[in-house]
Amino acid sequence: MSNITSEIENLVTPILQELNLELIDIEYVKEGRDWFLRIYIDTPTGGIDIEQCAQVSEKLSETLDVVDPIKENYFLEVSSPGAERPLKKDADFIAAVGKYVFIKTYEPINGAKEFEGTLLSFSVEEGALIEVRVKTRRVKIQIDKEKIALARLAIDFSA
C-alpha cells in the first residue's frame, strides 16, 4: 500500500503546488468490499472549501486516468483534514505548538498511552512536550518522537 500512496503523492504534489495548496495525508484503504483513495488537503493558512477540493479531484482524476497506478476499482475522495487534523510531519507538530492535541504512544508513559492537552513545544531531538490536566493539576509530559503512534489536533471541550 505504501507504494501506491507514495506514487499518488508524486502525482498530486504538482497539482497542489499549482493551486497553492498543501498535502496533509493520503490513505488507500479497503472498507468492506470497496477501496477508497482519500487525499486530505489544506491551504498554508488553514481552511479549504469544497470548490478547491473539487478542483483537485478533477485534475487528479485526469492524471490517474492516464497513469493508472491502481488496478482495483476505487472511490477518490478529496477533502479537508477537518478540525482534528492529523499531525504527521515535523512541520505539522511545529505548527501545532500552543494548540490542543491528542497523542497516542506505542508504549505507556507514566502508566498511560493516550494524552490530551496543550502542545508546549516540539523538536526532532526531544519530541513533544505536552501539558495535560490530571484532576486539578497541570502536568508536563515529554514524549519522544519515536514513541508517538498517532497525533492529531483535538477539540478542547473543557474550556
PDB file of C-alpha atoms in Angstrom, residues 1 10 23 43 53 58 71-72 84 100 104 113 156:
ATOM      1  CA  MET A   1       0.000   0.000   0.000  1.00  0.00           C
ATOM      2  CA  ASN A  10       4.171  12.205  -6.600  1.00  0.00           C
ATOM      3  CA  LEU A  23      -0.955  17.810   1.099  1.00  0.00           C
ATOM      4  CA  THR A  43      -4.134  25.816   2.492  1.00  0.00           C
ATOM      5  CA  CYS A  53     -11.431  20.036  -3.245  1.00  0.00           C
ATOM      6  CA  GLU A  58     -10.872  16.790 -11.263  1.00  0.00           C
ATOM      7  CA  LYS A  71      -5.564  -1.717 -10.650  1.00  0.00           C
ATOM      8  CA  GLU A  72      -8.598  -2.190  -8.357  1.00  0.00           C
ATOM      9  CA  GLU A  84      -8.931  17.113  14.195  1.00  0.00           C
ATOM     10  CA  TYR A 100      -4.756  21.410  21.995  1.00  0.00           C
ATOM     11  CA  LYS A 104      -1.242   8.140  21.423  1.00  0.00           C
ATOM     12  CA  LYS A 113      -0.701   5.600  26.314  1.00  0.00           C
ATOM     13  CA  ASP A 156     -10.943  21.038  23.994  1.00  0.00           C
TER      14      ASP A 156
END
